[in-house]
Amino acid sequence: MEEKGKSTVFDCHIIQLSRIENATGNVTSVSSYQDIPFDIKRVYYLYDIPGGESRGGHAHKRLEQLITAASGSFNVVLDDGKNKKNINLNLPNYGLFIRPGIWRELVNFSSGAAVIAIASTIYDEDDYIRDYQEFIRYKI
Ligand code: TYD
């Protein structure tokens, strides 16, 4: 088991997913252990995001996640307390794998952007760190 506070932004990476091309529209699928290194327990979407808004602004203690741009584009700013990484997501067949213990903010949403988030746990508010100073203490 990974030590909870030790993950860095360099442990988070882009995963290329399948893209099955079809004249009537393309298909991308995500399967546990084939495409992502965890069991899928929950999928949620972010949509109807007003211009100028940001989402996220928290870290998770246990949850692992893949974030994709189902449509449109946005940026994910990852922060491990020491290093930051800014990643643009704009293709539905590429996802960003985020380890536990990483502060993330989703910013710069294009109009009509939709986010699919695939998570390793069901929703659990106790898994969230929503205060940045608490996050920094957690990482020490
Ligand atoms: P939050 O995780 O803060 O959103 P984001 O990280 O995208 O900015 O969730 C926003 C609200 O939705 C918050 O009240 C918790 C609730 N929520 C659920 O009830 N279930 C879920 O699976 C998620 C992701 C959020």
Coordinates of N, CA and C and ligand atoms in Angstrom, one line a residue:
M1 N 0.9 -1.2 0.0 CA 0.0 0.0 0.0 C 0.9 1.2 0.0
E2 N 0.6 2.1 -0.9 CA 1.4 3.4 -1.0 C 1.2 4.2 0.3
E3 N 2.3 4.8 0.7 CA 2.2 5.7 1.9 C 1.5 6.9 1.5
K4 N 0.5 7.2 2.3 CA -0.6 8.2 1.9 C 0.0 9.5 1.5
G5 N 0.9 10.1 2.2 CA 1.4 11.4 1.9 C 2.4 11.5 0.9
K6 N 2.9 10.4 0.4 CA 4.2 10.4 -0.4 C 4.0 10.7 -1.9
S7 N 2.8 10.6 -2.4 CA 2.7 10.7 -3.9 C 3.1 12.1 -4.4
T8 N 3.6 12.2 -5.6 CA 4.0 13.4 -6.2 C 3.3 13.6 -7.5
V9 N 3.3 14.8 -8.0 CA 2.7 15.1 -9.3 C 3.3 14.2 -10.4
F10 N 4.5 13.8 -10.2 CA 5.2 13.0 -11.2 C 4.7 11.5 -11.3
D11 N 3.9 11.2 -10.2 CA 3.2 9.9 -10.2 C 1.9 9.9 -11.0
C12 N 1.5 11.1 -11.4 CA 0.2 11.3 -12.2 C 0.6 11.4 -13.6
H13 N -0.2 10.7 -14.5 CA 0.2 10.8 -15.9 C -1.0 10.6 -16.8
I14 N -0.8 11.0 -18.1 CA -1.8 10.8 -19.1 C -1.9 9.4 -19.5
I15 N -3.1 8.8 -19.6 CA -3.3 7.5 -20.2 C -4.0 7.6 -21.5
Q16 N -3.5 7.0 -22.5 CA -4.2 7.0 -23.8 C -5.2 5.8 -23.8
L17 N -6.4 6.2 -24.1 CA -7.5 5.2 -24.2 C -7.8 4.8 -25.6
S18 N -8.6 3.7 -25.7 CA -9.0 3.3 -27.1 C -9.8 4.4 -27.8
R19 N -9.8 4.4 -29.1 CA -10.6 5.2 -29.9 C -11.1 4.4 -31.1
I20 N -12.3 3.9 -31.0 CA -12.8 3.0 -32.1 C -13.5 3.9 -33.0
E21 N -12.9 4.1 -34.2 CA -13.5 5.1 -35.2 C -14.6 4.5 -35.9
N22 N -15.6 5.3 -36.1 CA -16.8 4.8 -36.7 C -17.4 5.9 -37.5
A23 N -17.9 5.7 -38.7 CA -18.5 6.8 -39.5 C -19.7 7.4 -38.8
T24 N -20.3 6.7 -37.9 CA -21.5 7.2 -37.1 C -21.1 7.8 -35.8
G25 N -19.8 7.9 -35.5 CA -19.4 8.4 -34.2 C -18.4 7.4 -33.6
N26 N -17.5 8.0 -32.8 CA -16.4 7.2 -32.2 C -16.8 6.7 -30.8
V27 N -16.0 5.6 -30.4 CA -16.3 5.0 -29.1 C -14.9 4.9 -28.3
T28 N -15.0 5.3 -27.1 CA -13.9 5.1 -26.2 C -14.4 4.3 -24.9
S29 N -13.7 3.3 -24.5 CA -14.1 2.6 -23.3 C -13.0 2.6 -22.3
V30 N -13.3 2.4 -21.0 CA -12.3 2.4 -20.0 C -12.6 1.2 -19.1
S31 N -11.7 0.3 -19.1 CA -11.8 -1.0 -18.3 C -10.8 -1.1 -17.2
S32 N -11.3 -1.5 -16.0 CA -10.3 -1.7 -14.9 C -9.2 -2.6 -15.3
Y33 N -8.0 -2.3 -14.9 CA -6.8 -3.0 -15.1 C -6.4 -3.2 -16.5
Q34 N -7.2 -3.0 -17.5 CA -6.8 -2.9 -18.9 C -6.3 -1.5 -19.2
D35 N -7.1 -0.5 -18.8 CA -6.8 0.9 -19.1 C -6.3 1.7 -17.9
I36 N -6.9 1.3 -16.8 CA -6.5 2.1 -15.5 C -6.2 1.1 -14.4
P37 N -5.3 1.5 -13.5 CA -4.8 0.5 -12.5 C -5.7 0.4 -11.3
F38 N -7.0 0.5 -11.4 CA -7.8 0.4 -10.2 C -9.2 -0.1 -10.6
D39 N -9.9 -0.7 -9.6 CA -11.3 -1.1 -9.8 C -12.2 0.1 -9.8
I40 N -13.1 0.2 -10.8 CA -14.0 1.3 -10.9 C -15.2 1.1 -10.0
K41 N -15.3 2.1 -9.0 CA -16.4 2.0 -8.1 C -17.5 3.1 -8.4
R42 N -17.1 4.1 -9.1 CA -18.0 5.2 -9.3 C -17.6 6.0 -10.5
V43 N -18.6 6.5 -11.3 CA -18.3 7.4 -12.4 C -19.2 8.6 -12.2
Y44 N -18.6 9.8 -12.3 CA -19.5 11.0 -12.2 C -19.1 12.0 -13.3
Y45 N -20.0 12.9 -13.6 CA -19.8 13.9 -14.7 C -19.9 15.3 -14.1
L46 N -19.2 16.2 -14.7 CA -19.3 17.6 -14.4 C -19.7 18.2 -15.8
Y47 N -20.8 19.0 -15.7 CA -21.3 19.7 -17.0 C -22.0 20.9 -16.6
D48 N -22.4 21.7 -17.6 CA -23.1 23.0 -17.4 C -22.2 23.9 -16.5
I49 N -20.9 23.9 -16.8 CA -20.0 24.6 -15.9 C -20.0 26.1 -16.4
P50 N -20.4 27.0 -15.5 CA -20.4 28.4 -16.0 C -19.0 28.9 -16.3
G51 N -18.9 29.8 -17.3 CA -17.6 30.4 -17.8 C -16.9 31.0 -16.6
G52 N -15.6 30.8 -16.5 CA -14.8 31.4 -15.5 C -14.8 30.6 -14.2
E53 N -15.6 29.5 -14.1 CA -15.6 28.7 -12.8 C -14.4 27.8 -12.7
S54 N -14.1 27.4 -11.5 CA -13.1 26.3 -11.3 C -13.7 25.3 -10.4
R55 N -13.3 24.1 -10.5 CA -13.8 22.9 -9.8 C -12.6 22.3 -9.1
G56 N -12.9 21.3 -8.3 CA -11.9 20.6 -7.5 C -11.5 21.4 -6.3
G57 N -10.2 21.8 -6.2 CA -9.8 22.5 -5.0 C -9.9 21.6 -3.8
H58 N -9.3 20.4 -3.9 CA -9.3 19.5 -2.8 C -8.3 18.3 -3.2
A59 N -8.0 17.5 -2.2 CA -7.2 16.3 -2.4 C -8.0 15.2 -1.8
H60 N -7.6 14.0 -2.2 CA -8.2 12.7 -1.6 C -7.1 12.0 -0.9
K61 N -7.5 11.3 0.2 CA -6.6 10.5 1.0 C -6.4 9.1 0.3
R62 N -7.5 8.5 -0.2 CA -7.4 7.2 -0.8 C -7.8 7.1 -2.2
L63 N -8.6 8.0 -2.6 CA -9.3 7.8 -4.0 C -8.2 8.0 -5.1
E64 N -8.3 7.1 -6.0 CA -7.6 7.2 -7.3 C -8.6 7.5 -8.4
Q65 N -8.1 8.2 -9.4 CA -9.1 8.7 -10.3 C -8.5 8.9 -11.7
L66 N -9.4 8.8 -12.7 CA -9.1 9.1 -14.1 C -10.0 10.3 -14.5
I67 N -9.5 11.3 -15.0 CA -10.3 12.5 -15.5 C -10.2 12.6 -16.9
T68 N -11.3 12.7 -17.7 CA -11.2 12.9 -19.1 C -12.1 14.1 -19.5
A69 N -11.8 14.7 -20.7 CA -12.7 15.7 -21.3 C -13.6 15.0 -22.2
A70 N -14.8 14.7 -21.8 CA -15.8 14.0 -22.7 C -16.1 15.0 -23.9
S71 N -16.1 16.3 -23.6 CA -16.2 17.2 -24.7 C -15.6 18.5 -24.2
G72 N -15.1 19.4 -25.2 CA -14.5 20.6 -24.9 C -13.1 20.4 -24.2
S73 N -12.7 21.4 -23.5 CA -11.4 21.3 -22.9 C -11.3 22.0 -21.6
F74 N -10.3 21.7 -20.8 CA -10.1 22.4 -19.5 C -8.6 22.0 -19.1
N75 N -8.2 22.7 -18.0 CA -6.9 22.4 -17.5 C -7.0 21.8 -16.1
V76 N -6.1 20.9 -15.8 CA -6.0 20.4 -14.4 C -4.7 20.8 -13.8
V77 N -4.7 21.5 -12.7 CA -3.5 21.9 -12.0 C -3.3 20.9 -10.9
L78 N -2.2 20.2 -10.9 CA -1.9 19.2 -9.9 C -0.8 19.8 -8.9
D79 N -0.9 19.5 -7.7 CA 0.0 20.1 -6.7 C 0.2 19.1 -5.6
D80 N 1.5 18.7 -5.4 CA 1.8 17.8 -4.3 C 2.4 18.5 -3.0
G81 N 2.3 19.8 -3.0 CA 2.8 20.5 -1.9 C 4.2 21.1 -2.2
K82 N 4.8 20.5 -3.2 CA 6.2 21.0 -3.6 C 6.2 21.3 -5.0
N83 N 5.6 20.5 -5.9 CA 5.7 20.7 -7.3 C 4.2 20.8 -7.8
K84 N 4.2 21.6 -8.9 CA 2.9 21.8 -9.6 C 3.0 21.3 -11.1
K85 N 1.9 20.8 -11.6 CA 1.9 20.4 -13.0 C 0.6 20.9 -13.6
N86 N 0.6 21.5 -14.8 CA -0.6 22.0 -15.4 C -0.9 21.2 -16.7
I87 N -2.0 20.5 -16.7 CA -2.2 19.6 -17.9 C -3.5 20.0 -18.6
N88 N -3.4 20.1 -19.9 CA -4.6 20.4 -20.7 C -5.2 19.1 -21.2
L89 N -6.5 19.0 -20.9 CA -7.3 17.8 -21.4 C -8.2 18.3 -22.5
N90 N -8.2 17.8 -23.6 CA -9.1 18.2 -24.7 C -9.4 17.1 -25.7
L91 N -9.1 15.9 -25.4 CA -9.5 14.8 -26.3 C -10.1 13.7 -25.4
P92 N -11.3 13.2 -25.9 CA -12.0 12.2 -25.0 C -11.3 10.8 -24.9
N93 N -10.3 10.6 -25.7 CA -9.6 9.3 -25.6 C -8.2 9.4 -24.9
Y94 N -8.1 10.5 -24.1 CA -6.9 10.7 -23.2 C -7.4 11.0 -21.9
G95 N -6.9 10.4 -20.8 CA -7.4 10.7 -19.5 C -6.1 11.0 -18.6
L96 N -6.4 11.7 -17.5 CA -5.3 12.0 -16.6 C -5.5 11.1 -15.3
F97 N -4.6 10.3 -15.0 CA -4.6 9.4 -13.9 C -4.0 10.2 -12.7
I98 N -4.8 10.3 -11.6 CA -4.4 11.1 -10.4 C -4.4 10.2 -9.2
R99 N -3.2 10.2 -8.6 CA -3.0 9.4 -7.4 C -3.7 10.0 -6.2
P100 N -3.8 9.3 -5.1 CA -4.2 9.9 -3.8 C -3.2 10.9 -3.4
G101 N -3.6 11.8 -2.5 CA -2.6 12.8 -1.9 C -2.2 13.9 -2.8
I102 N -3.0 14.2 -3.8 CA -2.6 15.3 -4.8 C -3.7 16.3 -4.8
W103 N -3.3 17.5 -4.5 CA -4.3 18.6 -4.6 C -4.6 18.9 -6.1
R104 N -5.9 19.1 -6.5 CA -6.2 19.3 -7.9 C -7.2 20.4 -8.0
E105 N -7.0 21.2 -9.1 CA -8.0 22.2 -9.5 C -8.2 22.1 -10.9
L106 N -9.5 22.2 -11.3 CA -9.9 22.1 -12.7 C -10.3 23.5 -13.1
V107 N -9.6 24.1 -14.1 CA -9.8 25.5 -14.5 C -9.9 25.6 -16.0
N108 N -10.2 26.8 -16.5 CA -10.2 27.2 -17.9 C -11.1 26.3 -18.7
F109 N -12.3 26.1 -18.2 CA -13.3 25.3 -19.0 C -13.7 26.0 -20.3
S110 N -13.7 25.3 -21.4 CA -14.3 25.8 -22.6 C -15.8 25.8 -22.5
S111 N -16.5 26.5 -23.3 CA -17.9 26.5 -23.2 C -18.4 25.1 -23.7
G112 N -19.3 24.5 -23.0 CA -19.8 23.2 -23.3 C -18.9 22.0 -22.9
A113 N -17.9 22.4 -22.1 CA -17.0 21.3 -21.6 C -17.8 20.3 -20.7
A114 N -17.4 19.0 -20.8 CA -18.0 18.0 -19.9 C -16.8 17.1 -19.5
V115 N -16.8 16.9 -18.2 CA -15.8 16.1 -17.5 C -16.4 14.8 -17.1
I116 N -15.7 13.7 -17.5 CA -16.0 12.4 -16.9 C -14.9 12.0 -15.9
A117 N -15.4 11.7 -14.7 CA -14.4 11.3 -13.6 C -14.7 9.9 -13.3
I118 N -13.7 9.0 -13.3 CA -13.8 7.6 -13.0 C -13.0 7.4 -11.7
A119 N -13.7 6.8 -10.7 CA -13.1 6.8 -9.4 C -13.0 5.4 -8.8
S120 N -12.0 5.3 -7.9 CA -11.8 4.0 -7.3 C -12.6 3.7 -6.0
T121 N -13.3 4.7 -5.5 CA -14.2 4.6 -4.3 C -15.5 5.2 -4.5
I122 N -16.5 4.8 -3.8 CA -17.8 5.5 -3.8 C -17.5 6.9 -3.1
Y123 N -18.5 7.7 -3.2 CA -18.4 9.1 -2.6 C -18.3 9.0 -1.1
D124 N -17.2 9.6 -0.5 CA -17.0 9.6 0.9 C -16.4 10.9 1.3
E125 N -17.2 11.7 2.0 CA -16.7 13.1 2.3 C -15.4 13.0 3.2
D126 N -15.3 11.9 4.0 CA -14.2 11.8 4.9 C -12.9 11.5 4.2
D127 N -13.0 11.2 2.9 CA -11.8 11.0 2.1 C -11.2 12.3 1.5
Y128 N -12.0 13.4 1.7 CA -11.6 14.6 1.1 C -10.7 15.4 2.1
I129 N -9.7 16.1 1.5 CA -9.0 17.2 2.3 C -9.4 18.5 1.5
R130 N -10.2 19.4 2.1 CA -10.7 20.5 1.3 C -10.0 21.8 1.8
D131 N -9.1 21.7 2.8 CA -8.4 22.9 3.2 C -6.9 22.8 2.8
Y132 N -6.4 23.8 2.1 CA -5.1 23.7 1.5 C -4.0 23.6 2.6
Q133 N -4.2 24.3 3.7 CA -3.2 24.3 4.8 C -3.2 22.9 5.5
E134 N -4.4 22.3 5.6 CA -4.5 21.0 6.1 C -3.8 20.0 5.2
F135 N -3.9 20.2 3.9 CA -3.3 19.4 2.9 C -1.7 19.5 3.0
I136 N -1.2 20.7 3.2 CA 0.2 20.8 3.3 C 0.7 20.1 4.6
R137 N -0.1 20.2 5.7 CA 0.3 19.5 6.9 C 0.3 18.0 6.7
Y138 N -0.7 17.5 5.9 CA -0.9 16.1 5.6 C 0.3 15.6 4.8
K139 N 0.9 16.4 3.9 CA 2.0 16.0 3.1 C 3.4 16.0 3.7
I140 N 3.5 16.6 4.9 CA 4.8 16.7 5.6 C 5.1 15.4 6.2
Ligands
TYD1 P1 -17.1 18.2 -5.2 O1 -16.4 16.9 -5.1 O2 -16.7 19.3 -4.2 O3 -17.0 18.8 -6.7 P2 -15.7 19.2 -7.5 O4 -14.5 18.5 -7.0 O5 -16.1 18.7 -8.9 O6 -15.6 20.7 -7.5 O7 -18.7 18.0 -5.1 C1 -19.6 19.0 -5.3 C2 -20.8 18.5 -4.5 O8 -21.4 17.3 -5.0 C3 -20.5 18.3 -3.0 O9 -21.6 18.8 -2.3 C4 -20.5 16.8 -2.9 C5 -21.4 16.3 -4.0 N1 -21.0 15.0 -4.6 C6 -21.7 13.9 -4.3 O10 -22.7 13.9 -3.6 N2 -21.3 12.7 -4.9 C7 -20.2 12.7 -5.7 O11 -19.9 11.5 -6.2 C8 -19.5 13.8 -5.9 C9 -18.3 13.8 -6.8 C10 -19.9 15.0 -5.4

